[in-house]
Amino acid sequence: MGETEVCNRALILCGCSRGISSMDEKSAEAAVCKRVYLPAFRSLLAAHPWSWTVRICTLEQMDVSVPGWKYLYTPPQDCAVLCRVFNEEAGNAPFRMLTVEARKGVFEAAVATDLYRAYAEFRSSAIPPFMPDLFAEALAYRLAMEICVSLQGGDVNMREHLARFYNEAVQRAAWNDANEAVPADMGDDWADEYVRGRG
């Protein structure tokens, strides 16, 4: 589901008869959806470490330094959570997110580590063109919860009703997401261990 489909699902959930063709169209429904979409998306993103948001990129080294760390890198622009810093030779390494003075009076976020030519594994905050169905359904409930009061004349009971469905939808989506990913450090031994345990 894309943004517009999620918004239309949310509008249906809160009892609106009109849908939208774009969040940029000139309608009350589109204006409300546009106002709450990004905060609702970010809120849901923070509810669980969604595996489909994980990205890996090369970190760009900065020209400044701080005591206690060998290197400073610019964090990825769409980084919501930095999970690990690593390279091919050393594997994972300690790191810290800092704010540093990059130029006189100009402060920027930085990743401090002792690794040279480092990579970052992070959770992206970028809104994808399409998202998993169960996540999209949970997002639609979140949007419906936010927009129902504006579009349905302040119906607080409807908001509470939608909030219950939202919490259930988040749990379903998180459970499904957790079951789709097998941690890399489990290797192939987990299946043998399972068979031995059942024997």
PDB file of C-alpha atoms in Angstrom:
ATOM      1  CA  MET A   1       0.000   0.000   0.000  1.00  0.00           C
ATOM      2  CA  GLY A   2       1.189   3.512  -0.798  1.00  0.00           C
ATOM      3  CA  GLU A   3       0.490   6.783   1.053  1.00  0.00           C
ATOM      4  CA  THR A   4      -2.777   7.580  -0.733  1.00  0.00           C
ATOM      5  CA  GLU A   5      -4.149   4.057  -0.245  1.00  0.00           C
ATOM      6  CA  VAL A   6      -3.276   4.186   3.466  1.00  0.00           C
ATOM      7  CA  CYS A   7      -5.021   7.565   3.799  1.00  0.00           C
ATOM      8  CA  ASN A   8      -8.126   6.279   2.007  1.00  0.00           C
ATOM      9  CA  ARG A   9      -8.208   3.221   4.271  1.00  0.00           C
ATOM     10  CA  ALA A  10      -7.963   5.566   7.295  1.00  0.00           C
ATOM     11  CA  LEU A  11     -10.811   7.710   5.984  1.00  0.00           C
ATOM     12  CA  ILE A  12     -13.012   4.624   5.591  1.00  0.00           C
ATOM     13  CA  LEU A  13     -12.126   3.464   9.120  1.00  0.00           C
ATOM     14  CA  CYS A  14     -13.270   6.764  10.614  1.00  0.00           C
ATOM     15  CA  GLY A  15     -16.512   6.789   8.631  1.00  0.00           C
ATOM     16  CA  CYS A  16     -15.740   9.282   5.866  1.00  0.00           C
ATOM     17  CA  SER A  17     -17.558   8.656   2.605  1.00  0.00           C
ATOM     18  CA  ARG A  18     -15.081  10.619   0.445  1.00  0.00           C
ATOM     19  CA  GLY A  19     -11.611   9.415  -0.426  1.00  0.00           C
ATOM     20  CA  ILE A  20      -8.669  11.390  -1.806  1.00  0.00           C
ATOM     21  CA  SER A  21      -6.613  11.028  -4.973  1.00  0.00           C
ATOM     22  CA  SER A  22      -3.573  12.776  -3.456  1.00  0.00           C
ATOM     23  CA  MET A  23      -2.588  14.418  -0.180  1.00  0.00           C
ATOM     24  CA  ASP A  24      -1.923  17.593  -2.189  1.00  0.00           C
ATOM     25  CA  GLU A  25      -5.470  17.970  -3.474  1.00  0.00           C
ATOM     26  CA  LYS A  26      -7.668  20.817  -2.221  1.00  0.00           C
ATOM     27  CA  SER A  27     -10.000  19.039   0.192  1.00  0.00           C
ATOM     28  CA  ALA A  28     -10.467  18.982   3.962  1.00  0.00           C
ATOM     29  CA  GLU A  29      -9.738  15.241   4.031  1.00  0.00           C
ATOM     30  CA  ALA A  30      -6.443  15.603   2.150  1.00  0.00           C
ATOM     31  CA  ALA A  31      -5.351  18.563   4.292  1.00  0.00           C
ATOM     32  CA  VAL A  32      -5.933  16.654   7.538  1.00  0.00           C
ATOM     33  CA  CYS A  33      -4.228  13.514   6.195  1.00  0.00           C
ATOM     34  CA  LYS A  34      -1.210  15.521   5.068  1.00  0.00           C
ATOM     35  CA  ARG A  35      -0.922  17.231   8.456  1.00  0.00           C
ATOM     36  CA  VAL A  36      -0.887  13.998  10.487  1.00  0.00           C
ATOM     37  CA  TYR A  37       0.715  11.461   8.103  1.00  0.00           C
ATOM     38  CA  LEU A  38       4.409  12.031   8.914  1.00  0.00           C
ATOM     39  CA  PRO A  39       3.984  12.234  12.725  1.00  0.00           C
ATOM     40  CA  ALA A  40       1.786   9.098  12.637  1.00  0.00           C
ATOM     41  CA  PHE A  41       4.331   7.251  10.473  1.00  0.00           C
ATOM     42  CA  ARG A  42       7.225   8.201  12.783  1.00  0.00           C
ATOM     43  CA  SER A  43       5.253   7.220  15.867  1.00  0.00           C
ATOM     44  CA  LEU A  44       4.521   3.780  14.430  1.00  0.00           C
ATOM     45  CA  LEU A  45       8.140   3.449  13.287  1.00  0.00           C
ATOM     46  CA  ALA A  46       9.248   3.914  16.912  1.00  0.00           C
ATOM     47  CA  ALA A  47       6.843   1.234  18.181  1.00  0.00           C
ATOM     48  CA  HIS A  48       8.953  -1.714  16.959  1.00  0.00           C
ATOM     49  CA  PRO A  49      12.351  -2.364  15.296  1.00  0.00           C
ATOM     50  CA  TRP A  50      10.805  -3.071  11.869  1.00  0.00           C
ATOM     51  CA  SER A  51      13.171  -5.283   9.856  1.00  0.00           C
ATOM     52  CA  TRP A  52      12.146  -3.779   6.495  1.00  0.00           C
ATOM     53  CA  THR A  53      13.480  -0.358   7.580  1.00  0.00           C
ATOM     54  CA  VAL A  54      17.056  -1.655   8.062  1.00  0.00           C
ATOM     55  CA  ARG A  55      19.658  -0.139   5.723  1.00  0.00           C
ATOM     56  CA  ILE A  56      23.451  -0.442   5.432  1.00  0.00           C
ATOM     57  CA  CYS A  57      25.627   2.306   4.004  1.00  0.00           C
ATOM     58  CA  THR A  58      29.216   3.523   3.931  1.00  0.00           C
ATOM     59  CA  LEU A  59      29.807   6.338   6.409  1.00  0.00           C
ATOM     60  CA  GLU A  60      31.392   9.552   5.148  1.00  0.00           C
ATOM     61  CA  GLN A  61      34.376  10.653   7.251  1.00  0.00           C
ATOM     62  CA  MET A  62      34.280  14.184   8.689  1.00  0.00           C
ATOM     63  CA  ASP A  63      37.236  16.593   8.736  1.00  0.00           C
ATOM     64  CA  VAL A  64      36.990  17.280  12.469  1.00  0.00           C
ATOM     65  CA  SER A  65      38.047  15.237  15.485  1.00  0.00           C
ATOM     66  CA  VAL A  66      37.207  14.923  19.168  1.00  0.00           C
ATOM     67  CA  PRO A  67      39.255  13.506  22.052  1.00  0.00           C
ATOM     68  CA  GLY A  68      38.672   9.830  22.809  1.00  0.00           C
ATOM     69  CA  TRP A  69      37.740   8.740  19.282  1.00  0.00           C
ATOM     70  CA  LYS A  70      39.880   8.208  16.195  1.00  0.00           C
ATOM     71  CA  TYR A  71      37.226   9.017  13.581  1.00  0.00           C
ATOM     72  CA  LEU A  72      34.048  11.027  13.156  1.00  0.00           C
ATOM     73  CA  TYR A  73      31.528  10.230  10.438  1.00  0.00           C
ATOM     74  CA  THR A  74      28.418  11.953   9.138  1.00  0.00           C
ATOM     75  CA  PRO A  75      25.357   9.856  10.061  1.00  0.00           C
ATOM     76  CA  PRO A  76      22.990   8.755   7.274  1.00  0.00           C
ATOM     77  CA  GLN A  77      20.474  11.497   6.499  1.00  0.00           C
ATOM     78  CA  ASP A  78      17.415   9.306   7.086  1.00  0.00           C
ATOM     79  CA  CYS A  79      18.792   7.560  10.188  1.00  0.00           C
ATOM     80  CA  ALA A  80      16.108   7.052  12.841  1.00  0.00           C
ATOM     81  CA  VAL A  81      18.167   4.622  14.959  1.00  0.00           C
ATOM     82  CA  LEU A  82      21.827   3.701  14.493  1.00  0.00           C
ATOM     83  CA  CYS A  83      22.087  -0.037  15.249  1.00  0.00           C
ATOM     84  CA  ARG A  84      25.760  -0.788  14.686  1.00  0.00           C
ATOM     85  CA  VAL A  85      29.012   0.442  13.174  1.00  0.00           C
ATOM     86  CA  PHE A  86      31.326  -2.095  11.539  1.00  0.00           C
ATOM     87  CA  ASN A  87      33.825  -2.809   8.783  1.00  0.00           C
ATOM     88  CA  GLU A  88      34.883  -5.943   6.937  1.00  0.00           C
ATOM     89  CA  GLU A  89      38.139  -6.392   8.848  1.00  0.00           C
ATOM     90  CA  ALA A  90      37.148  -5.757  12.464  1.00  0.00           C
ATOM     91  CA  GLY A  91      33.424  -6.483  12.561  1.00  0.00           C
ATOM     92  CA  ASN A  92      31.319  -4.501  15.049  1.00  0.00           C
ATOM     93  CA  ALA A  93      32.863  -1.666  17.033  1.00  0.00           C
ATOM     94  CA  PRO A  94      31.848   0.684  19.845  1.00  0.00           C
ATOM     95  CA  PHE A  95      30.385   3.981  18.653  1.00  0.00           C
ATOM     96  CA  ARG A  96      28.649   7.044  19.995  1.00  0.00           C
ATOM     97  CA  MET A  97      26.337   9.643  18.482  1.00  0.00           C
ATOM     98  CA  LEU A  98      27.583  13.165  19.196  1.00  0.00           C
ATOM     99  CA  THR A  99      26.941  16.759  18.220  1.00  0.00           C
ATOM    100  CA  VAL A 100      30.191  18.421  17.137  1.00  0.00           C
ATOM    101  CA  GLU A 101      31.239  21.847  15.929  1.00  0.00           C
ATOM    102  CA  ALA A 102      31.951  21.086  12.266  1.00  0.00           C
ATOM    103  CA  ARG A 103      32.810  24.708  11.461  1.00  0.00           C
ATOM    104  CA  LYS A 104      32.927  27.866  13.550  1.00  0.00           C
ATOM    105  CA  GLY A 105      29.454  28.166  15.073  1.00  0.00           C
ATOM    106  CA  VAL A 106      28.014  25.295  12.967  1.00  0.00           C
ATOM    107  CA  PHE A 107      27.053  22.162  14.892  1.00  0.00           C
ATOM    108  CA  GLU A 108      26.320  18.825  13.225  1.00  0.00           C
ATOM    109  CA  ALA A 109      25.463  15.279  14.261  1.00  0.00           C
ATOM    110  CA  ALA A 110      28.362  12.831  14.127  1.00  0.00           C
ATOM    111  CA  VAL A 111      29.112   9.147  14.642  1.00  0.00           C
ATOM    112  CA  ALA A 112      32.259   8.690  16.731  1.00  0.00           C
ATOM    113  CA  THR A 113      34.163   5.386  16.496  1.00  0.00           C
ATOM    114  CA  ASP A 114      37.682   3.984  16.252  1.00  0.00           C
ATOM    115  CA  LEU A 115      36.979   2.161  12.977  1.00  0.00           C
ATOM    116  CA  TYR A 116      38.482   3.284   9.689  1.00  0.00           C
ATOM    117  CA  ARG A 117      36.278   3.020   6.574  1.00  0.00           C
ATOM    118  CA  ALA A 118      33.200   2.262   8.631  1.00  0.00           C
ATOM    119  CA  TYR A 119      29.755   1.119   7.580  1.00  0.00           C
ATOM    120  CA  ALA A 120      26.519   1.802   9.426  1.00  0.00           C
ATOM    121  CA  GLU A 121      23.526  -0.444   9.917  1.00  0.00           C
ATOM    122  CA  PHE A 122      20.557   1.740  10.763  1.00  0.00           C
ATOM    123  CA  ARG A 123      16.790   1.990  10.729  1.00  0.00           C
ATOM    124  CA  SER A 124      15.616   4.405   8.084  1.00  0.00           C
ATOM    125  CA  SER A 125      12.951   7.017   8.729  1.00  0.00           C
ATOM    126  CA  ALA A 126      12.336   7.478   4.990  1.00  0.00           C
ATOM    127  CA  ILE A 127       8.758   6.876   3.907  1.00  0.00           C
ATOM    128  CA  PRO A 128       8.855   4.032   1.365  1.00  0.00           C
ATOM    129  CA  PRO A 129       6.657   4.093  -1.754  1.00  0.00           C
ATOM    130  CA  PHE A 130       5.141   0.805  -0.557  1.00  0.00           C
ATOM    131  CA  MET A 131       5.157  -0.830   2.864  1.00  0.00           C
ATOM    132  CA  PRO A 132       4.207  -4.261   4.236  1.00  0.00           C
ATOM    133  CA  ASP A 133       0.443  -4.766   4.379  1.00  0.00           C
ATOM    134  CA  LEU A 134       0.177  -5.279   8.138  1.00  0.00           C
ATOM    135  CA  PHE A 135       2.291  -2.177   8.840  1.00  0.00           C
ATOM    136  CA  ALA A 136       0.134  -0.197   6.398  1.00  0.00           C
ATOM    137  CA  GLU A 137      -3.016  -1.435   8.146  1.00  0.00           C
ATOM    138  CA  ALA A 138      -1.650  -0.353  11.544  1.00  0.00           C
ATOM    139  CA  LEU A 139      -0.702   3.027  10.062  1.00  0.00           C
ATOM    140  CA  ALA A 140      -4.218   3.411   8.645  1.00  0.00           C
ATOM    141  CA  TYR A 141      -5.672   2.840  12.128  1.00  0.00           C
ATOM    142  CA  ARG A 142      -3.223   5.367  13.576  1.00  0.00           C
ATOM    143  CA  LEU A 143      -4.222   7.948  10.956  1.00  0.00           C
ATOM    144  CA  ALA A 144      -7.921   7.224  11.485  1.00  0.00           C
ATOM    145  CA  MET A 145      -7.428   7.715  15.208  1.00  0.00           C
ATOM    146  CA  GLU A 146      -5.822  11.117  14.575  1.00  0.00           C
ATOM    147  CA  ILE A 147      -8.199  12.426  11.894  1.00  0.00           C
ATOM    148  CA  CYS A 148     -11.560  11.180  13.200  1.00  0.00           C
ATOM    149  CA  VAL A 149     -11.914  13.992  15.742  1.00  0.00           C
ATOM    150  CA  SER A 150     -11.326  16.662  13.065  1.00  0.00           C
ATOM    151  CA  LEU A 151     -13.493  15.103  10.376  1.00  0.00           C
ATOM    152  CA  GLN A 152     -16.251  13.590  12.499  1.00  0.00           C
ATOM    153  CA  GLY A 153     -17.127  16.546  14.717  1.00  0.00           C
ATOM    154  CA  GLY A 154     -15.033  15.704  17.758  1.00  0.00           C
ATOM    155  CA  ASP A 155     -16.195  12.108  18.308  1.00  0.00           C
ATOM    156  CA  VAL A 156     -13.887  11.089  21.180  1.00  0.00           C
ATOM    157  CA  ASN A 157     -15.613   7.706  21.591  1.00  0.00           C
ATOM    158  CA  MET A 158     -14.699   6.815  18.012  1.00  0.00           C
ATOM    159  CA  ARG A 159     -11.075   7.787  18.721  1.00  0.00           C
ATOM    160  CA  GLU A 160     -10.938   5.466  21.737  1.00  0.00           C
ATOM    161  CA  HIS A 161     -12.529   2.673  19.695  1.00  0.00           C
ATOM    162  CA  LEU A 162      -9.955   3.145  16.901  1.00  0.00           C
ATOM    163  CA  ALA A 163      -7.112   3.284  19.457  1.00  0.00           C
ATOM    164  CA  ARG A 164      -7.967  -0.256  20.609  1.00  0.00           C
ATOM    165  CA  PHE A 165      -7.906  -1.521  17.022  1.00  0.00           C
ATOM    166  CA  TYR A 166      -4.654   0.378  16.408  1.00  0.00           C
ATOM    167  CA  ASN A 167      -2.918  -1.346  19.344  1.00  0.00           C
ATOM    168  CA  GLU A 168      -4.060  -4.757  18.092  1.00  0.00           C
ATOM    169  CA  ALA A 169      -2.906  -3.939  14.542  1.00  0.00           C
ATOM    170  CA  VAL A 170       0.546  -2.881  15.810  1.00  0.00           C
ATOM    171  CA  GLN A 171       0.907  -6.143  17.738  1.00  0.00           C
ATOM    172  CA  ARG A 172      -0.059  -8.207  14.662  1.00  0.00           C
ATOM    173  CA  ALA A 173       2.324  -6.283  12.407  1.00  0.00           C
ATOM    174  CA  ALA A 174       5.200  -6.489  14.917  1.00  0.00           C
ATOM    175  CA  TRP A 175       4.660 -10.219  15.456  1.00  0.00           C
ATOM    176  CA  ASN A 176       4.635 -10.846  11.715  1.00  0.00           C
ATOM    177  CA  ASP A 177       7.744  -8.694  11.207  1.00  0.00           C
ATOM    178  CA  ALA A 178       9.631 -10.504  13.987  1.00  0.00           C
ATOM    179  CA  ASN A 179       8.794 -13.880  12.439  1.00  0.00           C
ATOM    180  CA  GLU A 180      10.015 -12.868   8.984  1.00  0.00           C
ATOM    181  CA  ALA A 181      13.561 -12.128  10.151  1.00  0.00           C
ATOM    182  CA  VAL A 182      16.078 -14.667  11.468  1.00  0.00           C
ATOM    183  CA  PRO A 183      19.029 -13.003  13.221  1.00  0.00           C
ATOM    184  CA  ALA A 184      22.279 -13.463  11.271  1.00  0.00           C
ATOM    185  CA  ASP A 185      24.136 -14.707  14.352  1.00  0.00           C
ATOM    186  CA  MET A 186      21.809 -17.750  14.685  1.00  0.00           C
ATOM    187  CA  GLY A 187      23.500 -19.442  11.744  1.00  0.00           C
ATOM    188  CA  ASP A 188      22.419 -22.961  10.752  1.00  0.00           C
ATOM    189  CA  ASP A 189      22.875 -24.453  14.223  1.00  0.00           C
ATOM    190  CA  TRP A 190      19.514 -23.245  15.522  1.00  0.00           C
ATOM    191  CA  ALA A 191      17.648 -25.932  13.537  1.00  0.00           C
ATOM    192  CA  ASP A 192      19.890 -28.720  14.906  1.00  0.00           C
ATOM    193  CA  GLU A 193      19.379 -27.374  18.428  1.00  0.00           C
ATOM    194  CA  TYR A 194      15.605 -27.364  17.868  1.00  0.00           C
ATOM    195  CA  VAL A 195      15.632 -30.982  16.638  1.00  0.00           C
ATOM    196  CA  ARG A 196      17.782 -32.111  19.598  1.00  0.00           C
ATOM    197  CA  GLY A 197      15.428 -30.332  21.996  1.00  0.00           C
ATOM    198  CA  ARG A 198      12.395 -32.092  20.492  1.00  0.00           C
ATOM    199  CA  GLY A 199      14.089 -35.518  20.553  1.00  0.00           C
TER     200      GLY A 199
END
